Amino acid sequence: MSGPAVGRSDVVDADVIVVGGGSSGSVVASRLSENPDCRVVVVEAGQGVSRVQDYPPDIADAHVLPVGPGSPWTSSYPAELAPGVEREISRGRVLGGSGAVNGAYFIRARPDDFLHWPSRWSYENVLPYFTASETDHDYASDRHGSSGPIPVWRTAPKEWSGVTAAFVDASESLGFPADPDKNDPSPVGGTGPVPLNVFRGMRMNAAATYLIPRLSRPNLEVLTESTVLKILFDGDAACGVRILRRGVTTDMRASRVVLCAGAVRTPQLLMLSGVGPAESLRHCGIDVRLDHPRVGRGFSDHPEIGVYYRSSVPFRPSSPIEVVLHVGDLEIRPYTASFGYMIAGIGPVDPMIGIGLMRADSRGDITLRSADPLDSPFVRYRYLDSAADRAALHAGLDVVDALLSTAPMTAVATKLEVAGDRLLGRLGTALHLSGSCAMGGPDAVLDDRCRVRGVYGLDVVDTSSFPVVPTRGPHATVIMLAERAARDIADDLG
Ligand SMILES: Cc1cc2nc3c(=O)[nH]c(=O)nc-3n(C[C@H](O)[C@H](O)[C@H](O)COP(=O)(O)OP(=O)(O)OC[C@H]3O[C@@H](n4cnc5c(N)ncnc54)[C@H](O)[C@@H]3O)c2cc1C
């Protein structure tokens, strides 16, 4: 990829500026620019392409995760998962965002997830936006999409990797039910194939499906390799953004600014622009425009514990996850290959079964380390603080031990013991960070239409906006959110 590849002209002003051309930004820009009278500019920090076929192989190939050290398609942030457990966490920094580098698991949130959302986001109300986003090639019903931009497939049993087939047999032998349609709203649980946004081995990210095919619209502009430094205000209304492009700082004007920079950068941008917890902004020398104590505070994610094993079954290119088992609040993930096989540059690593806690008590914070917009904020998760979370993950370890002790699994895998604490030594994160500028609740940052309370013309439409992380991976749900929020913004614009 070369860049700035996608912009047709130099910097222009707009009706709407969309900050970030990732999963949600691609949907918002595509939907808003359906109105030819609405000039939409997307500002994306990463590189881009103007034709889907120009994505380089590591972005296109759904069998690899292009997030290794030195990846040109990601940003990484310093994070503390738990006291003493420090990690760098990655997010996509490319047209398509994190959805361009992710595991391509595309499961909707469950109906009871929406009990934590404002009432206008009930499951019945959001179902039409889920279906509008997808074309499901396995299921046809009024609950599955048949003409949406994102193709959804499940890996057929005859194509399963060796570990997937053994895992399915193992879970059946332990009495877990089959769960063939993970997007069925009835509360089943059990083992079943994962809906994947993959077409012929290609990861179909939101830029590839929603945005790039619309680039010929004269009212749609995409500026790549252009970083938004702050939001500009006229009184209490957002009126544009300051961007850094080709080494030059420029101000762009618009009557509406929609933040889709992801759950780490969106709260950072608000704070850099003076909207956030007053005391911590002053600590960084930032003038306070609006004291919003919840900006960056109280996010949620899915802690993940890895159980490693040795296997003589050879890896072959496959989606990172083909099936999962849901047991209560746990998601058991038999990854089809070791991360060392899927991620370039991290060296040999044993394969693992992941245990995701999909409804955790832990809540984290994102805080500025300085007023420099190019400096990464700090992400503190507070995983394992809660006794209930620790107990749930221990129960998950027992489930995986039982699975690994079955005949189908012992035939392909030998469990490796980890010295020290059973949880801390294996702790990771699913990278599903959500709710860092949430809607819902009286002190929420956003109203129930994703508008930042206390100012005008400023929206947050990305996983930051979720009241809490859903009990499934967030990708399908953030596409749904963007579908609906784009309609709300279009209605506001009149
Ligand atoms: C490695 C990995 C694997 C994952 N696997 C899965 C999975 O299999 N299934 C699942 O459901 N979820 C998965 N997720 C999570 C899911 O992909 C994300 O939650 C989702 O894509 C987030 O969408 P978003 O629109 O909120 O942000 P993003 O898609 O991250 O988009 C944000 C965009 O904003 C741009 N940006 C940021 N700051 C600026 C700025 N200042 N100026 C201009 N542009 C900016 C970024 O470059 C990026 O393109 C994974 C995430 C990662 C990182």
Coordinates of C-alpha atoms and ligand atoms in Angstrom, one line a residue:
M1 CA 0.0 0.0 0.0
S2 CA 1.2 3.5 -0.6
G3 CA -0.3 6.7 0.5
P4 CA -2.0 9.0 1.1
A5 CA -3.6 6.7 -1.5
V6 CA -7.3 7.3 -1.3
G7 CA -7.8 11.1 -1.1
R8 CA -8.6 12.5 -4.5
S9 CA -7.9 16.2 -3.7
D10 CA -6.1 18.1 -1.0
V11 CA -7.8 18.7 2.3
V12 CA -11.4 19.8 2.0
D13 CA -14.1 21.0 4.3
A14 CA -17.3 18.9 4.8
D15 CA -20.7 18.6 6.3
V16 CA -19.5 15.6 8.3
I17 CA -16.0 14.6 9.3
V18 CA -15.6 10.9 10.3
V19 CA -12.6 10.4 12.5
G20 CA -11.2 7.0 11.7
G21 CA -11.8 4.7 8.7
G22 CA -12.0 1.5 10.8
S23 CA -14.9 -0.9 11.4
S24 CA -17.5 1.7 12.4
G25 CA -16.1 4.7 10.5
S26 CA -16.4 2.8 7.2
V27 CA -20.1 2.1 7.8
V28 CA -20.9 5.6 9.0
A29 CA -19.2 7.3 6.0
S30 CA -20.8 4.9 3.6
R31 CA -24.3 5.3 4.9
L32 CA -24.1 9.1 5.3
S33 CA -22.7 9.6 1.8
E34 CA -25.8 7.9 0.3
N35 CA -27.3 11.4 0.5
P36 CA -25.6 13.2 -2.4
D37 CA -26.1 16.5 -0.6
C38 CA -24.1 15.4 2.4
R39 CA -20.3 15.9 1.9
V40 CA -18.5 13.4 4.0
V41 CA -14.7 13.3 4.7
V42 CA -13.1 10.3 6.5
V43 CA -9.8 11.0 8.2
E44 CA -7.8 7.8 8.7
A45 CA -4.4 7.7 10.4
G46 CA -3.3 4.5 8.7
Q47 CA -2.6 3.5 5.1
G48 CA -5.4 2.8 2.6
V49 CA -6.2 1.4 -0.8
S50 CA -8.6 2.6 -3.4
R51 CA -9.4 -1.0 -4.7
V52 CA -10.1 -3.9 -2.5
Q53 CA -7.8 -6.2 -4.5
D54 CA -4.9 -3.9 -3.6
Y55 CA -5.0 -4.9 0.0
P56 CA -1.7 -6.7 0.7
P57 CA -1.8 -10.4 1.4
D58 CA -1.4 -10.2 5.1
I59 CA -4.4 -7.9 5.4
A60 CA -6.5 -9.9 3.0
D61 CA -5.6 -13.4 4.2
A62 CA -8.1 -14.4 7.0
H63 CA -5.7 -17.2 8.1
V64 CA -3.1 -14.8 9.5
L65 CA -3.2 -12.0 12.1
P66 CA -1.0 -9.1 10.9
V67 CA -0.4 -7.8 14.4
G68 CA 3.2 -8.9 15.1
P69 CA 6.1 -6.7 16.2
G70 CA 6.7 -3.9 13.7
S71 CA 3.4 -4.5 11.9
P72 CA 2.7 -1.4 9.7
W73 CA -1.0 -2.0 10.1
T74 CA -1.3 -1.6 13.9
S75 CA -0.7 0.8 16.8
S76 CA 0.2 -0.6 20.1
Y77 CA -0.5 0.8 23.6
P78 CA 1.1 0.1 27.0
A79 CA -1.3 -1.7 29.2
E80 CA -1.5 -3.3 32.6
L81 CA -3.9 -6.4 32.6
A82 CA -3.4 -7.0 36.4
P83 CA -0.8 -5.8 38.9
G84 CA 2.5 -7.2 37.6
V85 CA 1.0 -8.3 34.2
E86 CA 2.1 -5.7 31.7
R87 CA 1.5 -6.0 27.9
E88 CA 1.4 -4.0 24.7
I89 CA -2.1 -4.2 23.2
S90 CA -2.6 -3.8 19.5
R91 CA -5.3 -2.2 17.4
G92 CA -5.7 -1.8 13.7
R93 CA -4.3 1.3 12.1
V94 CA -5.2 0.9 8.4
L95 CA -8.3 1.6 6.3
G96 CA -10.7 -1.1 7.8
G97 CA -9.2 -0.5 11.3
S98 CA -9.1 -3.4 13.8
G99 CA -11.6 -5.3 11.6
A100 CA -8.8 -5.5 9.0
V101 CA -6.4 -7.3 11.3
N102 CA -8.8 -9.3 13.5
G103 CA -9.8 -13.0 13.9
A104 CA -12.8 -12.5 11.6
Y105 CA -15.2 -14.0 14.2
F106 CA -18.4 -12.2 13.5
I107 CA -21.1 -13.2 16.2
R108 CA -23.8 -10.9 17.3
A109 CA -24.4 -9.8 20.9
R110 CA -27.0 -11.8 22.7
P111 CA -30.5 -10.4 23.3
D112 CA -29.8 -10.1 27.1
D113 CA -26.7 -8.0 26.4
F114 CA -29.1 -5.2 25.3
L115 CA -30.8 -5.1 28.8
H116 CA -27.7 -3.0 29.7
W117 CA -28.3 -0.6 26.9
P118 CA -30.8 2.4 26.7
S119 CA -34.2 1.1 25.9
R120 CA -34.2 2.3 22.2
W121 CA -31.4 -0.3 21.7
S122 CA -33.5 -3.3 22.6
Y123 CA -32.7 -6.6 20.7
E124 CA -36.0 -6.2 18.7
N125 CA -35.0 -2.6 17.7
V126 CA -31.4 -3.5 16.7
L127 CA -32.2 -6.8 14.8
P128 CA -33.0 -5.0 11.5
Y129 CA -29.5 -3.3 11.6
F130 CA -27.8 -6.6 12.3
T131 CA -29.6 -8.1 9.3
A132 CA -28.9 -5.1 7.1
S133 CA -25.2 -5.4 7.6
E134 CA -24.8 -9.1 6.5
T135 CA -25.4 -11.6 3.8
D136 CA -25.6 -15.0 5.6
H137 CA -24.6 -17.8 3.2
D138 CA -25.6 -20.6 5.6
Y139 CA -29.0 -19.5 7.0
A140 CA -32.0 -17.9 5.3
S141 CA -34.7 -16.5 7.7
D142 CA -36.0 -13.1 8.7
R143 CA -33.4 -13.1 11.5
H144 CA -30.5 -13.5 9.0
G145 CA -29.4 -10.9 6.4
S146 CA -29.6 -11.8 2.7
S147 CA -28.3 -8.6 1.0
G148 CA -26.0 -6.7 3.4
P149 CA -22.4 -5.8 2.6
I150 CA -20.6 -8.3 4.9
P151 CA -20.6 -11.9 3.8
V152 CA -21.0 -14.4 6.7
W153 CA -20.0 -18.1 6.4
R154 CA -19.2 -20.9 8.8
T155 CA -16.4 -23.4 8.3
A156 CA -18.0 -26.7 7.1
P157 CA -17.2 -29.8 9.2
K158 CA -15.4 -31.5 6.3
E159 CA -12.9 -28.5 6.3
W160 CA -12.3 -28.4 10.1
S161 CA -8.7 -28.5 11.3
G162 CA -7.7 -31.6 13.4
V163 CA -8.0 -29.8 16.7
T164 CA -11.5 -28.4 15.8
A165 CA -12.8 -31.8 15.0
A166 CA -11.4 -33.4 18.1
F167 CA -12.7 -30.5 20.3
V168 CA -16.3 -31.0 18.9
D169 CA -16.1 -34.7 19.6
A170 CA -14.8 -34.0 23.1
S171 CA -17.5 -31.5 24.0
E172 CA -20.1 -33.9 22.7
S173 CA -18.7 -36.7 24.8
L174 CA -19.0 -34.5 27.9
G175 CA -22.7 -33.8 27.1
F176 CA -22.4 -30.2 25.9
P177 CA -25.2 -29.5 23.3
A178 CA -24.7 -28.7 19.7
D179 CA -25.3 -25.0 18.9
P180 CA -25.3 -24.8 15.1
D181 CA -26.4 -21.1 14.7
K182 CA -24.5 -18.9 17.1
N183 CA -26.7 -15.9 15.9
D184 CA -29.9 -17.6 17.0
P185 CA -31.4 -15.4 19.8
S186 CA -32.7 -18.3 21.9
P187 CA -30.5 -19.1 24.8
V188 CA -28.8 -22.3 23.8
G189 CA -25.1 -22.4 24.6
G190 CA -23.0 -25.3 23.6
T191 CA -20.6 -26.0 20.7
G192 CA -21.0 -24.7 17.2
P193 CA -19.4 -23.1 14.2
V194 CA -18.4 -19.5 14.4
P195 CA -19.9 -17.1 11.9
L196 CA -17.0 -15.6 10.0
N197 CA -16.8 -12.5 7.9
V198 CA -14.6 -14.4 5.4
F199 CA -15.1 -14.9 1.7
R200 CA -12.8 -17.3 -0.2
G201 CA -10.2 -17.0 2.5
M202 CA -10.3 -13.2 2.5
R203 CA -11.1 -11.2 5.7
M204 CA -14.0 -9.0 4.6
N205 CA -13.4 -5.9 6.7
A206 CA -15.8 -2.9 6.8
A207 CA -13.7 -0.7 4.5
A208 CA -13.6 -3.5 1.9
T209 CA -17.3 -4.1 2.0
Y210 CA -18.9 -0.7 2.8
L211 CA -16.4 2.1 2.0
I212 CA -14.0 1.3 -0.8
P213 CA -16.8 0.2 -3.2
R214 CA -18.4 3.7 -2.7
L215 CA -15.3 5.8 -3.4
S216 CA -16.6 7.0 -6.7
R217 CA -19.2 9.1 -4.9
P218 CA -18.3 12.8 -5.5
N219 CA -19.5 13.7 -2.0
L220 CA -17.2 11.1 -0.3
E221 CA -13.5 11.8 0.4
V222 CA -11.1 9.5 2.3
L223 CA -7.8 11.0 3.6
T224 CA -5.4 8.3 4.6
E225 CA -2.1 8.7 6.6
S226 CA -3.8 11.7 8.2
T227 CA -4.0 11.9 12.0
V228 CA -6.6 13.9 13.9
L229 CA -4.8 15.8 16.7
K230 CA -7.9 17.4 18.3
I231 CA -11.5 18.4 17.9
L232 CA -12.1 22.1 17.2
F233 CA -15.0 24.0 18.9
D234 CA -17.0 27.1 18.2
G235 CA -18.5 27.9 21.6
D236 CA -20.1 24.7 22.7
A237 CA -20.4 23.2 19.2
A238 CA -17.8 21.0 17.5
C239 CA -16.9 22.7 14.2
G240 CA -14.0 20.6 12.8
V241 CA -10.7 18.9 13.5
R242 CA -7.0 19.7 13.4
I243 CA -5.2 17.1 11.4
L244 CA -1.5 16.2 10.7
R245 CA -1.0 15.2 7.1
R246 CA 2.2 14.9 5.1
G247 CA 4.0 16.7 8.0
V248 CA 1.6 19.7 7.8
T249 CA -1.0 20.7 10.4
T250 CA -4.3 21.8 8.9
D251 CA -7.7 22.7 10.3
M252 CA -10.8 21.2 8.6
R253 CA -14.3 22.5 9.1
A254 CA -17.6 20.6 9.4
S255 CA -20.9 21.0 11.1
R256 CA -20.7 17.5 12.5
V257 CA -17.8 15.5 13.8
V258 CA -18.2 11.7 14.3
L259 CA -15.5 10.0 16.4
C260 CA -14.9 6.5 15.2
A261 CA -11.2 6.3 16.3
G262 CA -11.8 3.1 18.4
A263 CA -12.1 2.6 22.1
V264 CA -8.6 3.8 23.0
R265 CA -8.1 6.8 20.7
T266 CA -11.6 8.2 20.9
P267 CA -11.5 8.9 24.6
Q268 CA -7.9 10.2 24.1
L269 CA -9.1 12.7 21.4
L270 CA -11.9 13.9 23.6
M271 CA -9.5 14.4 26.5
L272 CA -6.9 16.2 24.3
S273 CA -9.8 18.5 23.2
G274 CA -10.7 19.4 26.8
V275 CA -13.6 17.0 27.3
G276 CA -12.9 14.6 30.1
P277 CA -12.2 14.3 33.8
A278 CA -11.3 17.8 34.8
E279 CA -8.6 17.0 37.3
S280 CA -6.6 14.6 35.1
L281 CA -6.9 17.1 32.1
R282 CA -5.4 19.9 34.3
H283 CA -2.7 17.5 35.5
C284 CA -1.6 17.2 31.8
G285 CA -1.9 21.0 31.2
I286 CA -5.0 20.8 29.1
D287 CA -7.7 23.5 29.3
V288 CA -11.0 22.0 30.5
R289 CA -13.9 22.7 28.1
L290 CA -16.3 20.2 29.7
D291 CA -15.8 18.2 32.9
H292 CA -16.9 14.7 31.8
P293 CA -15.7 12.3 34.6
R294 CA -16.7 9.1 32.6
V295 CA -14.5 9.8 29.5
G296 CA -12.0 6.9 29.4
R297 CA -13.4 5.5 32.7
G298 CA -15.1 2.1 33.4
F299 CA -14.4 0.3 30.1
S300 CA -14.9 -3.5 29.9
D301 CA -13.3 -6.3 27.9
H302 CA -12.9 -10.1 27.9
P303 CA -10.1 -11.5 30.0
E304 CA -8.7 -14.6 28.4
I305 CA -6.7 -17.5 30.0
G306 CA -4.6 -19.7 27.7
V307 CA -4.2 -23.4 28.3
Y308 CA -1.2 -24.6 26.3
Y309 CA -0.7 -28.0 24.8
R310 CA 1.7 -29.9 22.5
S311 CA 0.3 -31.5 19.4
S312 CA 1.6 -33.6 16.6
V313 CA -1.2 -32.6 14.3
P314 CA 0.3 -30.3 11.6
F315 CA -1.2 -26.8 11.3
R316 CA -2.6 -25.8 7.9
P317 CA -4.0 -22.4 6.9
S318 CA -7.4 -22.0 8.5
S319 CA -9.4 -19.3 10.3
P320 CA -8.0 -18.7 13.8
I321 CA -11.2 -20.1 15.3
E322 CA -13.7 -22.4 13.6
V323 CA -15.9 -23.4 16.5
V324 CA -16.4 -22.2 20.1
L325 CA -18.1 -23.7 23.2
H326 CA -20.3 -21.4 25.3
V327 CA -20.8 -22.5 28.9
G328 CA -22.5 -19.9 31.1
D329 CA -20.4 -16.7 30.8
L330 CA -17.4 -18.6 29.4
E331 CA -16.4 -18.9 25.8
I332 CA -13.9 -21.8 25.2
R333 CA -11.9 -21.2 22.0
P334 CA -9.9 -24.0 20.4
Y335 CA -7.6 -21.9 18.2
T336 CA -6.8 -23.8 15.1
A337 CA -3.0 -23.1 15.2
S338 CA -0.5 -21.6 17.6
F339 CA -0.2 -17.8 17.6
G340 CA 3.4 -18.3 16.5
Y341 CA 2.0 -19.8 13.3
M342 CA -0.6 -17.1 12.7
I343 CA 1.4 -13.9 13.8
A344 CA 4.6 -13.2 12.0
G345 CA 7.6 -12.2 14.1
I346 CA 6.6 -13.6 17.6
G347 CA 8.6 -16.8 17.3
P348 CA 7.5 -20.3 18.2
V349 CA 4.6 -20.6 20.7
D350 CA 2.7 -23.7 21.7
P351 CA -1.0 -23.9 20.6
M352 CA -3.6 -23.1 23.2
I353 CA -7.3 -23.3 24.1
G354 CA -8.5 -19.9 25.2
I355 CA -11.0 -19.4 28.0
G356 CA -12.8 -16.0 27.6
L357 CA -14.8 -14.6 30.5
M358 CA -17.5 -12.9 28.5
R359 CA -19.3 -11.1 31.4
A360 CA -16.6 -9.9 33.8
D361 CA -16.9 -7.5 36.8
S362 CA -13.5 -5.9 36.0
R363 CA -13.6 -2.3 34.8
G364 CA -10.6 -0.4 33.4
D365 CA -9.5 3.2 32.7
I366 CA -7.7 4.9 29.8
T367 CA -5.7 7.9 31.0
L368 CA -3.5 10.4 29.2
R369 CA 0.2 10.2 29.8
S370 CA 0.7 13.7 28.3
A371 CA -0.9 16.4 26.2
D372 CA 1.0 15.2 23.1
P373 CA -1.6 13.7 20.6
L374 CA 1.1 11.4 19.2
D375 CA 1.8 9.9 22.7
S376 CA -0.1 6.7 23.5
P377 CA -2.5 6.8 26.5
F378 CA -2.2 4.2 29.2
V379 CA -4.7 1.4 29.5
R380 CA -5.3 -0.2 32.9
Y381 CA -7.7 -3.3 32.9
R382 CA -7.9 -4.4 36.5
Y383 CA -8.5 -8.0 35.4
L384 CA -8.8 -10.6 38.2
D385 CA -9.6 -7.9 40.9
S386 CA -13.0 -9.5 41.4
A387 CA -13.3 -12.8 43.3
A388 CA -16.3 -13.7 41.1
D389 CA -14.2 -13.3 37.9
R390 CA -11.4 -15.4 39.4
A391 CA -13.8 -18.1 40.4
A392 CA -15.4 -18.1 36.9
L393 CA -12.0 -18.5 35.2
H394 CA -11.0 -21.3 37.6
A395 CA -14.3 -23.0 36.6
G396 CA -13.2 -22.5 32.9
L397 CA -9.9 -24.2 33.6
D398 CA -11.8 -27.2 35.0
V399 CA -13.9 -27.4 31.8
V400 CA -10.8 -27.3 29.6
D401 CA -9.1 -29.9 31.8
A402 CA -12.1 -32.2 31.3
L403 CA -12.1 -31.6 27.5
L404 CA -8.3 -32.3 27.3
S405 CA -8.9 -35.5 29.3
T406 CA -11.4 -37.0 26.8
A407 CA -10.3 -39.6 24.3
P408 CA -10.7 -37.4 21.2
M409 CA -8.5 -34.7 22.7
T410 CA -5.8 -36.9 24.2
A411 CA -5.4 -38.3 20.7
V412 CA -4.2 -34.9 19.4
A413 CA -3.1 -32.8 22.4
T414 CA -0.9 -33.1 25.5
K415 CA -1.5 -30.4 28.1
L416 CA 1.4 -28.3 29.3
E417 CA 1.5 -27.2 32.9
V418 CA 2.3 -23.6 33.7
A419 CA 4.4 -22.9 36.8
G420 CA 3.0 -20.4 39.4
D421 CA -0.4 -18.9 39.7
R422 CA -3.0 -20.8 37.5
L423 CA -4.5 -17.5 36.3
L424 CA -1.9 -14.8 36.4
G425 CA 0.7 -16.9 34.4
R426 CA -1.7 -17.4 31.6
L427 CA -3.6 -14.1 31.6
G428 CA -4.3 -12.3 28.3
T429 CA -7.0 -10.2 26.8
A430 CA -9.4 -10.8 23.8
L431 CA -8.8 -7.2 22.6
H432 CA -12.5 -6.5 22.7
L433 CA -12.2 -3.2 24.6
S434 CA -15.6 -1.4 24.9
G435 CA -17.4 1.2 26.8
S436 CA -14.7 3.8 27.3
C437 CA -17.1 6.7 26.4
A438 CA -20.4 4.9 27.0
M439 CA -24.0 5.7 26.6
G440 CA -26.6 4.6 29.2
G441 CA -27.0 5.9 32.7
P442 CA -27.4 9.4 34.1
D443 CA -23.7 10.3 34.2
A444 CA -22.9 8.6 30.8
V445 CA -20.7 10.5 28.3
L446 CA -23.3 9.9 25.4
D447 CA -27.0 10.2 25.1
D448 CA -28.9 7.3 23.7
R449 CA -28.3 8.5 20.1
C450 CA -24.4 8.4 20.6
R451 CA -24.2 12.3 20.9
V452 CA -21.7 13.7 23.4
R453 CA -23.7 15.3 26.2
G454 CA -23.0 18.9 26.9
V455 CA -21.8 19.9 23.5
Y456 CA -23.3 20.0 20.0
G457 CA -22.4 18.4 16.7
L458 CA -20.2 15.7 18.2
D459 CA -20.9 11.9 18.2
V460 CA -19.0 8.8 19.3
V461 CA -19.8 5.8 17.1
D462 CA -17.4 2.9 17.9
T463 CA -17.0 0.3 20.6
S464 CA -16.4 3.2 23.1
S465 CA -20.1 3.9 22.9
F466 CA -21.2 0.4 24.1
P467 CA -22.6 0.6 27.7
V468 CA -20.6 -2.6 28.4
V469 CA -18.7 -5.1 26.2
P470 CA -21.2 -7.7 24.8
T471 CA -21.0 -11.3 25.8
R472 CA -19.7 -12.1 22.3
G473 CA -16.9 -10.6 20.2
P474 CA -17.8 -7.0 19.5
H475 CA -17.2 -6.7 15.7
A476 CA -20.7 -7.6 14.4
T477 CA -22.3 -5.4 17.1
V478 CA -20.2 -2.3 16.3
I479 CA -21.2 -2.7 12.7
M480 CA -24.8 -2.8 13.8
L481 CA -24.3 0.3 16.0
A482 CA -22.7 2.2 13.1
E483 CA -25.6 1.2 10.8
R484 CA -28.1 2.6 13.2
A485 CA -26.2 5.7 14.4
A486 CA -25.6 6.7 10.8
R487 CA -29.4 6.8 10.3
D488 CA -29.8 8.8 13.5
I489 CA -27.2 11.4 12.3
A490 CA -28.8 11.6 8.9
D491 CA -32.1 12.3 10.6
D492 CA -30.5 15.0 12.7
L493 CA -28.9 16.6 9.6
G494 CA -32.4 16.7 8.0
Ligands
LIG1 C1 -5.9 -8.5 16.9 C2 -7.4 -8.3 17.1 C3 -8.3 -9.4 16.9 C4 -9.6 -9.2 17.1 N1 -10.5 -10.3 16.8 C5 -11.8 -10.1 16.8 C6 -12.7 -11.1 16.3 O1 -12.3 -12.1 15.8 N2 -14.0 -10.9 16.5 C7 -14.5 -9.8 17.0 O2 -15.8 -9.7 17.2 N3 -13.7 -8.8 17.4 C8 -12.4 -8.9 17.3 N4 -11.6 -7.9 17.6 C9 -12.2 -6.6 18.1 C10 -12.8 -5.9 16.9 O3 -12.0 -6.0 15.7 C11 -12.9 -4.4 17.3 O4 -13.6 -4.2 18.5 C12 -13.6 -3.5 16.2 O5 -13.0 -3.7 14.9 C13 -13.5 -2.1 16.6 O6 -14.1 -1.2 15.7 P1 -14.0 0.3 15.9 O7 -14.7 1.0 14.8 O8 -14.5 0.7 17.3 O9 -12.4 0.7 15.9 P2 -11.3 0.4 14.8 O10 -11.8 -0.6 13.8 O11 -10.1 0.0 15.6 O12 -11.1 1.7 14.0 C14 -10.5 2.8 14.5 C15 -9.8 3.5 13.3 O13 -9.5 4.9 13.7 C16 -8.2 5.2 13.2 N5 -7.7 6.2 14.1 C17 -7.4 6.2 15.4 N6 -7.0 7.4 15.9 C18 -7.0 8.2 14.9 C19 -6.7 9.6 14.7 N7 -6.3 10.3 15.8 N8 -6.9 10.2 13.5 C20 -7.3 9.4 12.4 N9 -7.6 8.1 12.5 C21 -7.5 7.5 13.7 C22 -7.4 3.9 13.4 O14 -6.3 3.9 12.5 C23 -8.5 2.9 13.0 O15 -8.5 2.6 11.6 C24 -10.2 -8.0 17.5 C25 -9.3 -6.9 17.7 C26 -8.0 -7.0 17.5 C27 -7.1 -5.8 17.6

